[in-house]
Short mmCIF file of C-alpha atoms in Angstrom, two decimals:
data_model
loop_
_atom_site.label_atom_id
_atom_site.label_comp_id
_atom_site.label_asym_id
_atom_site.label_seq_id
_atom_site.Cartn_x
_atom_site.Cartn_y
_atom_site.Cartn_z
CA MET A 236 0.00 0.00 0.00
CA LYS A 237 1.93 2.99 -1.31
CA ILE A 238 1.46 6.69 -0.66
CA VAL A 239 0.30 8.22 -3.95
CA ASP A 240 -0.62 11.75 -2.84
CA ALA A 241 -0.32 14.08 0.15
CA ARG A 242 -2.07 17.44 0.43
CA VAL A 243 -1.42 20.32 2.82
CA ILE A 244 -4.64 22.10 3.73
CA VAL A 245 -4.55 25.51 5.42
CA THR A 246 -7.86 26.82 6.73
CA CYS A 247 -9.16 29.36 9.25
CA PRO A 248 -12.61 28.47 10.67
CA ASP A 249 -12.28 31.07 13.49
CA ARG A 250 -8.55 30.26 13.84
CA ASN A 251 -5.77 28.90 11.62
CA PHE A 252 -5.13 25.18 11.19
CA VAL A 253 -2.73 23.20 9.00
CA THR A 254 -3.76 19.65 8.09
CA LEU A 255 -1.94 16.97 6.10
CA LYS A 256 -4.02 14.45 4.17
CA ILE A 257 -2.15 11.35 2.97
CA ILE A 258 -3.78 9.19 0.28
CA THR A 259 -2.73 5.62 -0.49
CA SER A 260 -2.88 3.42 -3.60
CA SER A 261 -5.80 1.51 -2.07
CA GLY A 262 -7.82 4.71 -1.70
CA VAL A 263 -7.55 4.75 2.11
CA TYR A 264 -6.46 8.12 3.45
CA GLY A 265 -5.43 9.55 6.80
CA VAL A 266 -5.23 13.03 8.33
CA GLY A 267 -2.70 14.64 10.64
CA ASP A 268 -2.53 17.99 12.42
CA ALA A 269 0.43 20.27 11.62
CA THR A 270 -0.73 23.48 13.32
CA LEU A 271 1.91 25.68 14.98
CA ASN A 272 0.21 28.71 16.49
CA GLY A 273 1.48 31.92 14.89
CA ARG A 274 3.86 30.04 12.56
CA GLU A 275 1.39 27.95 10.58
CA LEU A 276 2.73 28.84 7.14
CA ALA A 277 6.27 27.84 8.10
CA VAL A 278 5.08 24.27 8.75
CA ALA A 279 2.90 24.29 5.64
CA ALA A 280 5.92 25.26 3.54
CA TYR A 281 8.14 22.67 5.21
CA LEU A 282 5.59 19.98 4.42
CA THR A 283 4.90 21.12 0.87
CA GLU A 284 8.48 21.73 -0.21
CA HIS A 285 10.43 19.11 1.74
CA VAL A 286 8.26 16.35 3.20
CA VAL A 287 5.50 15.62 0.69
CA PRO A 288 7.91 14.90 -2.21
CA ALA A 289 9.73 12.41 0.04
CA LEU A 290 6.50 10.59 0.93
CA ILE A 291 5.29 9.71 -2.56
CA GLY A 292 5.90 6.03 -3.26
CA ARG A 293 6.68 5.08 0.36
CA ASP A 294 4.94 2.17 2.08
CA ALA A 295 2.19 3.70 4.23
CA SER A 296 2.34 0.82 6.71
CA ARG A 297 5.94 1.59 7.77
CA ILE A 298 5.15 4.16 10.44
CA GLU A 299 8.30 3.80 12.56
CA ASP A 300 10.62 3.69 9.56
CA THR A 301 8.98 6.78 8.05
CA TRP A 302 9.34 8.65 11.35
CA GLN A 303 13.05 7.83 11.52
CA TYR A 304 13.50 8.67 7.83
CA LEU A 305 11.99 12.14 8.23
CA TYR A 306 13.78 12.85 11.51
CA ARG A 307 17.24 11.62 10.55
CA GLY A 308 17.03 12.75 6.95
CA ALA A 309 16.64 16.42 7.78
CA TYR A 310 20.16 16.76 9.29
CA TRP A 311 18.90 19.94 11.04
CA ARG A 312 16.89 18.01 13.61
CA ARG A 313 14.26 18.91 16.16
CA GLY A 314 12.57 22.28 16.52
CA PRO A 315 8.84 23.07 16.41
CA VAL A 316 8.53 23.39 12.62
CA THR A 317 10.25 20.11 11.81
CA MET A 318 8.57 18.14 14.60
CA SER A 319 5.08 19.48 13.81
CA ALA A 320 5.57 18.41 10.19
CA ILE A 321 6.75 14.93 11.24
CA ALA A 322 3.80 14.73 13.65
CA ALA A 323 1.33 15.37 10.85
CA VAL A 324 2.78 12.52 8.78
CA ASP A 325 2.94 10.15 11.74
CA THR A 326 -0.62 10.88 12.85
CA ALA A 327 -2.01 10.45 9.34
CA LEU A 328 -0.23 7.10 9.01
CA TRP A 329 -1.71 5.88 12.30
CA ASP A 330 -5.11 6.94 10.99
CA ILE A 331 -4.53 4.88 7.86
CA LYS A 332 -3.26 1.92 9.89
CA GLY A 333 -6.41 1.89 11.99
CA LYS A 334 -8.68 2.12 8.97
CA VAL A 335 -6.91 -0.76 7.25
CA ALA A 336 -7.05 -2.87 10.42
CA GLY A 337 -10.70 -1.96 11.00
CA LEU A 338 -9.87 -0.79 14.55
CA PRO A 339 -9.77 2.49 16.45
CA VAL A 340 -6.16 3.59 16.97
CA TYR A 341 -6.22 3.02 20.74
CA GLN A 342 -6.67 -0.70 20.08
CA LEU A 343 -3.44 -0.70 18.06
CA LEU A 344 -1.69 0.99 21.01
CA GLY A 345 -2.58 -1.84 23.40
CA GLY A 346 -6.24 -1.25 24.11
CA ARG A 347 -7.97 0.59 26.93
CA SER A 348 -6.27 1.33 30.23
CA ARG A 349 -9.36 3.29 31.38
CA GLU A 350 -12.98 3.86 30.46
CA GLY A 351 -12.69 7.57 29.70
CA VAL A 352 -10.19 10.42 29.51
CA THR A 353 -10.48 12.92 32.37
CA VAL A 354 -10.34 16.46 31.02
CA TYR A 355 -10.13 19.91 32.55
CA GLY A 356 -11.75 23.11 31.42
CA HIS A 357 -10.64 26.74 31.62
CA ALA A 358 -12.35 29.08 34.06
CA ASN A 359 -10.99 32.54 33.38
CA ALA A 360 -12.35 35.96 34.24
CA SER A 361 -11.19 39.46 35.07
CA SER A 362 -12.22 39.24 38.75
CA VAL A 363 -12.42 36.65 41.52
CA ASP A 364 -16.20 36.91 41.77
CA ASP A 365 -16.58 36.30 38.04
CA VAL A 366 -14.17 33.36 38.01
CA LEU A 367 -16.16 31.70 40.79
CA MET A 368 -19.18 31.78 38.49
CA GLU A 369 -17.09 30.32 35.68
CA VAL A 370 -15.90 27.47 37.89
CA ALA A 371 -19.52 26.83 38.89
CA ASP A 372 -20.48 26.58 35.23
CA TYR A 373 -17.84 23.92 34.58
CA VAL A 374 -18.84 21.96 37.67
CA ALA A 375 -22.45 22.05 36.45
CA LEU A 376 -21.30 20.61 33.11
CA GLY A 377 -19.74 17.69 34.94
CA TYR A 378 -16.06 18.66 34.90
CA LYS A 379 -13.96 17.13 37.66
CA ALA A 380 -10.98 19.41 37.08
CA VAL A 381 -10.80 23.14 36.29
CA ARG A 382 -7.91 25.46 35.48
CA VAL A 383 -8.40 28.84 37.18
CA GLN A 384 -7.01 32.15 35.82
CA THR A 385 -8.00 35.71 36.68
CA GLY A 386 -6.94 39.19 35.79
CA VAL A 387 -4.27 40.71 38.06
CA PRO A 388 -5.28 43.91 39.89
CA GLY A 389 -3.28 46.85 38.61
CA LEU A 390 -2.65 45.33 35.17
CA GLU A 391 -4.71 46.31 32.14
CA SER A 392 -4.70 42.79 30.65
CA THR A 393 -3.44 39.34 31.56
CA TYR A 394 -2.52 36.56 29.14
CA GLY A 395 -4.72 33.54 29.77
CA VAL A 396 -7.83 35.62 30.48
CA GLY A 397 -10.08 36.12 27.47
CA LYS A 398 -13.43 37.71 26.76
CA ASP A 399 -15.01 34.55 25.33
CA ARG A 400 -14.94 31.90 28.04
CA MET A 401 -15.57 28.76 26.00
CA PHE A 402 -13.62 29.64 22.86
CA TYR A 403 -10.61 31.61 24.11
CA GLU A 404 -8.02 32.33 21.41
CA PRO A 405 -4.85 34.17 22.53
CA ALA A 406 -3.50 34.88 19.02
CA ASP A 407 -5.22 38.23 18.74
CA ALA A 408 -3.50 40.28 15.99
CA ALA A 409 -1.44 39.91 12.84
CA LEU A 410 1.62 41.21 14.72
CA PRO A 411 2.24 40.46 18.42
CA THR A 412 0.43 42.75 20.84
CA GLU A 413 2.26 43.79 24.01
CA ASN A 414 0.95 43.17 27.53
CA THR A 415 2.32 44.76 30.69
CA TRP A 416 3.37 42.45 33.51
CA SER A 417 4.10 42.80 37.25
CA THR A 418 5.43 39.80 39.16
CA PRO A 419 4.85 41.35 42.64
CA HIS A 420 1.19 42.07 41.82
CA TYR A 421 0.75 38.53 40.50
CA LEU A 422 2.40 36.75 43.43
CA GLU A 423 0.23 38.59 45.94
CA HIS A 424 -2.99 38.02 44.02
CA VAL A 425 -2.98 34.35 43.00
CA PRO A 426 -3.20 32.79 46.50
CA THR A 427 -6.28 34.90 47.26
CA VAL A 428 -7.95 33.49 44.14
CA PHE A 429 -7.49 29.89 45.20
CA ALA A 430 -8.49 30.61 48.76
CA ALA A 431 -11.83 31.87 47.42
CA VAL A 432 -12.26 28.90 45.06
CA ARG A 433 -11.55 26.34 47.79
CA GLU A 434 -13.92 28.07 50.19
CA GLU A 435 -16.67 27.99 47.55
CA PHE A 436 -16.16 24.51 46.09
CA GLY A 437 -14.51 22.49 48.85
CA PRO A 438 -11.47 20.19 48.85
CA THR A 439 -12.26 17.59 46.18
CA LEU A 440 -12.50 19.59 42.94
CA ARG A 441 -9.20 19.29 41.08
CA LEU A 442 -7.75 22.77 40.54
CA LEU A 443 -4.93 23.86 38.23
CA HIS A 444 -3.16 27.11 37.44
CA ASP A 445 -0.97 28.20 34.52
CA VAL A 446 1.92 30.58 35.28
CA HIS A 447 2.79 30.88 31.56
CA HIS A 448 6.58 30.79 32.11
CA ARG A 449 6.57 34.22 33.79
CA LEU A 450 8.61 33.62 36.96
CA THR A 451 12.17 32.88 37.99
CA PRO A 452 12.78 29.62 39.88
CA ILE A 453 12.81 31.26 43.32
CA GLU A 454 9.67 33.25 42.49
CA ALA A 455 7.99 30.05 41.32
CA ALA A 456 9.06 28.34 44.54
CA ARG A 457 7.44 31.14 46.53
CA LEU A 458 4.23 30.82 44.54
CA GLY A 459 4.15 27.04 44.90
CA LYS A 460 4.64 27.30 48.66
CA SER A 461 1.89 29.91 49.00
CA LEU A 462 -0.49 27.62 47.05
CA GLU A 463 0.19 24.50 49.12
CA PRO A 464 -2.84 25.02 51.43
CA TYR A 465 -5.15 24.82 48.40
CA HIS A 466 -3.83 21.45 47.11
CA LEU A 467 -3.53 22.19 43.40
CA THR A 468 -3.31 19.28 41.00
CA TRP A 469 -0.55 21.24 39.31
CA MET A 470 1.18 24.58 38.82
CA GLU A 471 1.87 24.78 35.08
CA ASP A 472 4.88 26.26 33.29
CA PRO A 473 6.25 28.10 36.33
CA VAL A 474 9.48 29.14 34.58
CA PRO A 475 10.91 29.08 31.04
CA ALA A 476 12.08 25.49 30.61
CA GLU A 477 15.25 26.05 28.58
CA LEU A 478 17.27 25.80 31.83
CA GLN A 479 15.93 22.52 33.13
CA GLU A 480 18.06 22.51 36.28
CA GLY A 481 16.10 25.57 37.43
CA PHE A 482 13.31 23.19 38.37
CA ARG A 483 15.53 21.73 41.11
CA LEU A 484 15.24 24.97 43.05
CA ILE A 485 11.45 24.91 42.81
CA ARG A 486 11.41 21.29 44.02
CA GLN A 487 13.52 22.17 47.06
CA HIS A 488 10.96 24.67 48.35
CA THR A 489 7.46 23.44 47.52
CA THR A 490 5.34 20.30 47.31
CA THR A 491 2.91 21.86 44.83
CA PRO A 492 3.02 19.53 41.78
CA ILE A 493 4.59 20.91 38.62
CA ALA A 494 3.47 20.49 35.01
CA VAL A 495 5.45 21.58 31.95
CA GLY A 496 6.03 20.72 28.32
CA GLU A 497 3.49 22.15 25.90
CA VAL A 498 6.30 23.87 23.99
CA PHE A 499 8.54 20.77 24.02
CA ASN A 500 9.24 19.03 20.72
CA THR A 501 11.25 15.92 21.58
CA ILE A 502 12.09 13.52 24.37
CA TRP A 503 15.43 15.32 24.76
CA ASP A 504 13.65 18.53 25.79
CA CYS A 505 12.28 16.81 28.91
CA GLN A 506 14.73 13.97 29.57
CA GLN A 507 16.39 15.64 32.58
CA LEU A 508 13.11 16.90 34.02
CA ILE A 509 11.66 13.39 33.88
CA THR A 510 14.62 11.27 34.95
CA GLU A 511 15.43 13.56 37.89
CA GLN A 512 11.73 13.65 38.83
CA LEU A 513 11.71 17.46 38.74
CA ILE A 514 8.14 17.52 37.38
CA ASP A 515 4.93 15.61 38.03
CA TYR A 516 3.11 16.00 34.70
CA ILE A 517 4.52 16.19 31.17
CA ARG A 518 2.38 18.33 28.87
CA ALA A 519 3.87 17.56 25.46
CA THR A 520 1.29 16.97 22.77
CA VAL A 521 0.87 14.95 19.59
CA VAL A 522 1.27 17.75 17.05
CA HIS A 523 4.29 19.51 18.59
CA ALA A 524 6.17 16.44 19.81
CA GLY A 525 6.52 14.39 16.66
CA GLY A 526 3.21 12.56 16.54
CA ILE A 527 1.76 9.53 18.32
CA THR A 528 4.96 7.53 17.83
CA HIS A 529 7.29 9.97 19.56
CA LEU A 530 4.86 11.17 22.23
CA ARG A 531 4.38 7.53 23.27
CA ARG A 532 8.16 7.34 23.84
CA ILE A 533 8.00 10.42 26.06
CA PHE A 534 5.13 8.97 28.08
CA ASP A 535 6.90 5.62 28.41
CA LEU A 536 9.99 7.36 29.81
CA ALA A 537 7.77 9.36 32.16
CA ALA A 538 6.07 6.20 33.41
CA LEU A 539 9.43 4.90 34.68
CA HIS A 540 9.89 8.00 36.84
CA HIS A 541 6.47 8.57 38.44
CA VAL A 542 5.55 11.31 35.96
CA ARG A 543 2.06 11.36 34.46
CA SER A 544 0.77 12.77 31.20
CA GLY A 545 -1.07 16.09 31.10
CA SER A 546 -1.18 16.90 27.41
CA HIS A 547 -1.79 20.38 26.06
CA GLY A 548 -5.21 20.71 24.44
CA ALA A 549 -5.90 24.35 23.66
CA THR A 550 -7.84 25.51 20.61
CA ASP A 551 -4.66 25.87 18.53
CA LEU A 552 -4.70 22.06 18.29
CA SER A 553 -7.25 20.96 15.73
CA PRO A 554 -9.84 18.21 16.35
CA VAL A 555 -7.45 15.93 14.44
CA CYS A 556 -4.85 16.37 17.18
CA MET A 557 -7.45 16.07 19.94
CA ALA A 558 -8.68 12.79 18.48
CA ALA A 559 -5.12 11.45 18.30
CA ALA A 560 -4.42 12.56 21.87
CA LEU A 561 -7.50 10.77 23.18
CA HIS A 562 -6.52 7.46 21.63
CA LEU A 563 -3.08 7.72 23.25
CA ASP A 564 -4.54 8.95 26.57
CA LEU A 565 -6.85 5.95 26.68
CA ALA A 566 -4.03 3.44 26.20
CA ILE A 567 -1.09 4.61 28.32
CA PRO A 568 -0.76 3.42 31.95
CA ASN A 569 0.45 6.76 33.37
CA PHE A 570 -2.31 9.07 32.15
CA GLY A 571 -2.94 12.10 34.35
CA LEU A 572 -5.18 14.74 32.74
CA GLN A 573 -6.06 16.05 29.29
CA GLU A 574 -6.61 19.74 28.62
CA TYR A 575 -9.83 20.35 26.69
CA MET A 576 -10.76 23.73 25.25
CA ARG A 577 -13.82 23.44 23.07
CA HIS A 578 -13.56 24.37 19.41
CA THR A 579 -16.05 26.71 17.80
CA PRO A 580 -18.97 25.36 15.75
CA ALA A 581 -17.20 26.47 12.56
CA THR A 582 -14.09 24.45 13.46
CA ASP A 583 -16.17 21.40 14.40
CA ALA A 584 -17.94 21.60 11.03
CA VAL A 585 -14.65 21.65 9.09
CA PHE A 586 -13.33 18.74 11.18
CA PRO A 587 -16.22 16.30 11.73
CA HIS A 588 -15.30 13.89 14.51
CA GLY A 589 -16.67 11.11 16.65
CA TYR A 590 -15.12 11.89 20.05
CA HIS A 591 -17.52 13.27 22.65
CA PHE A 592 -17.68 14.70 26.18
CA ALA A 593 -19.75 13.16 28.97
CA ASP A 594 -19.62 13.52 32.78
CA GLY A 595 -16.15 15.01 32.92
CA TYR A 596 -14.61 12.60 30.42
CA LEU A 597 -13.78 12.67 26.72
CA HIS A 598 -14.31 9.45 24.81
CA PRO A 599 -12.56 8.78 21.49
CA SER A 600 -14.45 7.52 18.49
CA GLU A 601 -14.91 3.78 18.05
CA GLU A 602 -14.63 4.15 14.27
CA PRO A 603 -11.58 2.62 12.58
CA GLY A 604 -8.61 4.99 12.65
CA LEU A 605 -8.77 8.26 14.55
CA GLY A 606 -12.46 8.92 13.92
CA VAL A 607 -11.94 12.43 12.58
CA ASP A 608 -11.91 13.91 9.08
CA ILE A 609 -11.60 17.21 7.23
CA ASP A 610 -14.24 18.66 4.93
CA GLU A 611 -11.98 20.11 2.24
CA GLU A 612 -14.75 21.95 0.43
CA LEU A 613 -15.85 23.69 3.61
CA ALA A 614 -12.23 24.31 4.67
CA ALA A 615 -11.63 26.19 1.40
CA ARG A 616 -14.23 28.76 2.45
CA TYR A 617 -12.03 29.91 5.33
CA PRO A 618 -8.78 31.44 4.02
CA TYR A 619 -5.71 31.85 6.19
CA ARG A 620 -5.68 34.92 8.42
CA PRO A 621 -2.39 36.12 10.00
CA ALA A 622 -2.53 35.93 13.82
CA SER A 623 0.23 36.09 16.43
CA LEU A 624 0.51 35.41 20.14
CA PRO A 625 1.15 38.42 22.41
CA VAL A 626 4.38 39.25 24.23
CA ASN A 627 4.99 40.67 27.73
CA ARG A 628 6.91 43.66 28.97
CA LEU A 629 7.54 44.63 32.57
CA GLN A 630 6.11 47.91 33.83
CA ASP A 631 9.44 49.65 33.14
CA GLY A 632 9.34 48.49 29.51
CA THR A 633 11.78 45.57 29.76
CA MET A 634 10.92 42.63 27.52
CA HIS A 635 9.86 39.81 29.84
CA ASN A 636 10.61 36.06 29.74
CA TRP A 637 7.45 35.28 27.87
#
């Protein structure tokens, strides 16, 4: 079964997505997500100019060999553009494999390790009172875990807090907008937020918070220690992760669990963090970490060191990626949580899928393959629209870490 065609589809049903569709000589096709928020066209070009020509004529059943061929053949390895392109190919080939076998992909990965995939939603609002109402809405929907973000008093805007609660999209302009940041304001405010949430909802609701890389290790340690009374499931991305040994300092001062990894691309980005047990949850995801094949390797390494999965699942991952993530989540032994930000109706229409939410869990499709598709005719009605993520400056104008 040879690959006879591969198409790169760029579409913007309320936000930009890049999708690879691989077609085989038997007529079976598979889809893979290649979206890289704010750099979508870079991945589309990489696929079109370098990867697709190398795929034609290859055996579609040789998933591992194709992964190694694309990774080793580039010479300039790793990086978000390369790994997102490889992920799209890998995911599409798993989709094809499942369709040919007549099985959902999770069955090819070893079958179920659980009945459903626990997901968390995003409660975000400008004030504490408003975020309490947002948390209540998620609890009413059946969520068992909620990420909580609020605006910071004294700051005009805060990344992670949007106007549209269910369909938050941070890429808000063609060129990056600039937010103003104050670490002292933030560190004083966040513990008061979680004190209010715990008082309102009690001790059993799983609570999470995203720092968005904005602290130094000692500042993150202070935040983690101040949040210990509220028993968070995790404190996410406390510091920029380029200096992995910085997480040792956080570990020395707080027992608040740590999650990191949504910007990681390979197992080498998180090897030290995992093997030294400096984190509790690894948040790498299918599209940015080389596909199902490579993400499974990361999760297998994590399982040896008491680290659970906590994959990224924001709206810049298409339903193709979400479907792939759910199949992997269902199969691995060390699953922790899955982020789930709902896509807009326009996105769902372009990417018809069989996964569904019920009682706090997502359930993958039982159809052969991934159980997701792309409507190319509808996708063509939504042309690409430039959009970039914002950047931060301190109050004195200094460009901040993130």
